[in-house]
C-alpha positions in Angstrom: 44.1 -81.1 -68.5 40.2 -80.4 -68.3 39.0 -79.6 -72.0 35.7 -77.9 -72.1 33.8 -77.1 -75.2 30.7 -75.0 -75.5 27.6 -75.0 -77.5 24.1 -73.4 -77.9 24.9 -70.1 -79.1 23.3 -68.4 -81.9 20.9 -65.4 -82.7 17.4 -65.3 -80.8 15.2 -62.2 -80.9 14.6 -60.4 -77.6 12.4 -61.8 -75.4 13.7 -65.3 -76.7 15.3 -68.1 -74.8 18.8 -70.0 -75.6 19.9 -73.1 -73.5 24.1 -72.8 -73.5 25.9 -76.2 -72.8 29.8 -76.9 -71.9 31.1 -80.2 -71.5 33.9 -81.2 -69.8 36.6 -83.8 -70.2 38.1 -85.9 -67.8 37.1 -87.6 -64.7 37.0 -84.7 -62.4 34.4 -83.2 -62.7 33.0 -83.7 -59.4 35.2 -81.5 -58.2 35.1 -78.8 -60.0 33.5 -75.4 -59.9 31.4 -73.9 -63.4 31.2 -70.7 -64.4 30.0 -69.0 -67.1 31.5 -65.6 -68.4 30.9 -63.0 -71.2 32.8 -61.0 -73.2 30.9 -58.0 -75.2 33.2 -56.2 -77.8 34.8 -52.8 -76.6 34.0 -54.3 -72.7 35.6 -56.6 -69.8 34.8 -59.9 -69.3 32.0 -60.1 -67.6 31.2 -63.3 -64.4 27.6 -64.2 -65.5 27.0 -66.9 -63.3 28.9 -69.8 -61.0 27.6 -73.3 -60.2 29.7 -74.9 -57.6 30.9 -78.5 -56.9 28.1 -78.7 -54.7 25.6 -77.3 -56.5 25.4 -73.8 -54.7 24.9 -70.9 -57.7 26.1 -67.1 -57.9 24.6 -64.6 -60.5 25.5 -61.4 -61.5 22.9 -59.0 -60.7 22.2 -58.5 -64.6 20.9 -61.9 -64.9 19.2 -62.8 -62.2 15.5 -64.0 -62.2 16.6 -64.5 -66.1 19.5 -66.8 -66.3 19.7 -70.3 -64.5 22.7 -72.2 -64.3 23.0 -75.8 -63.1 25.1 -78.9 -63.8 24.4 -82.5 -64.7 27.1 -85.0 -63.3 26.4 -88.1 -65.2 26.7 -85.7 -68.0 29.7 -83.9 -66.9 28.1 -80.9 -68.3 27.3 -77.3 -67.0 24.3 -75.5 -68.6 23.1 -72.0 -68.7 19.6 -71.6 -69.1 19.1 -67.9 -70.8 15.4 -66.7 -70.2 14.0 -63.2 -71.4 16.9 -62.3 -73.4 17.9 -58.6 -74.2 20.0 -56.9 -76.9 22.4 -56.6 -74.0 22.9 -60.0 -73.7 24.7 -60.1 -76.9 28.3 -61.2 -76.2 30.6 -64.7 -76.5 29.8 -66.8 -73.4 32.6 -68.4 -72.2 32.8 -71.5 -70.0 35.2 -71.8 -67.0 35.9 -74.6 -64.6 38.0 -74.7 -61.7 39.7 -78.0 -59.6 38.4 -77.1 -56.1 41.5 -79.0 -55.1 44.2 -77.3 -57.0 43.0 -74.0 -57.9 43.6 -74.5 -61.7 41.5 -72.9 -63.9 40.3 -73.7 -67.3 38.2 -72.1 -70.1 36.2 -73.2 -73.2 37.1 -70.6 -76.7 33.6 -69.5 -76.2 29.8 -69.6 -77.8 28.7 -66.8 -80.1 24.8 -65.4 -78.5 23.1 -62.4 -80.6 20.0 -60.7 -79.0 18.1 -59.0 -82.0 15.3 -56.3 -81.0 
């Protein structure tokens, strides 16, 4: 199965940028959809932002004009690009990818952010 492991977390101040990465295993990755989640203690997670097998992308309205997401295929990696970062912000980020094909899902354990103010 896909195994997808995330990196770039850590604690920024507000206003601050962090650059999230998740790699993914296999030789599939072509056709797979990324998306990156959060998950805030106390709240749901949280869809933050999709890039799909053909490059289309999806934000949640809470991110947008902040966060870019985008996808390198020679890399096999998804990266969310976190701009003008808020207290708010402050929650694991998960990565998620899903077979276009199959419908299978599969997530990373998740990258620690911390917005400071």
């Amino acid at each position: 199965q896909v195994q997808l492991v995330e990196s770039g977390g850590g604690l920024v101040q507000a206003g601050g940028s962090l650059r999230l990465s998740c790699a993914a295993s296999g030789s599939i990755f072509g056709i797979l959809n990324m998306a990156w989640y959060r998950q805030a203690p106390g709240k749901e997670r949280e869809l933050v932002a999709i890039v799909n097998a053909g490059g289309g992308t999806t934000y949640a309205n809470s991110v947008k004009g902040r966060f870019t997401v985008s996808r390198d295929h020679a890399k096999n990696t998804a990266y969310l690009q976190m701009n003008s970062l808020e207290p708010e912000d402050t929650a694991v980020y998960l990565c998620n990818a899903q077979n276009v094909r199959t419908r299978d899902m599969f997530w990373g354990r998740g990258t620690q952010v911390t917005v400071s103010a």
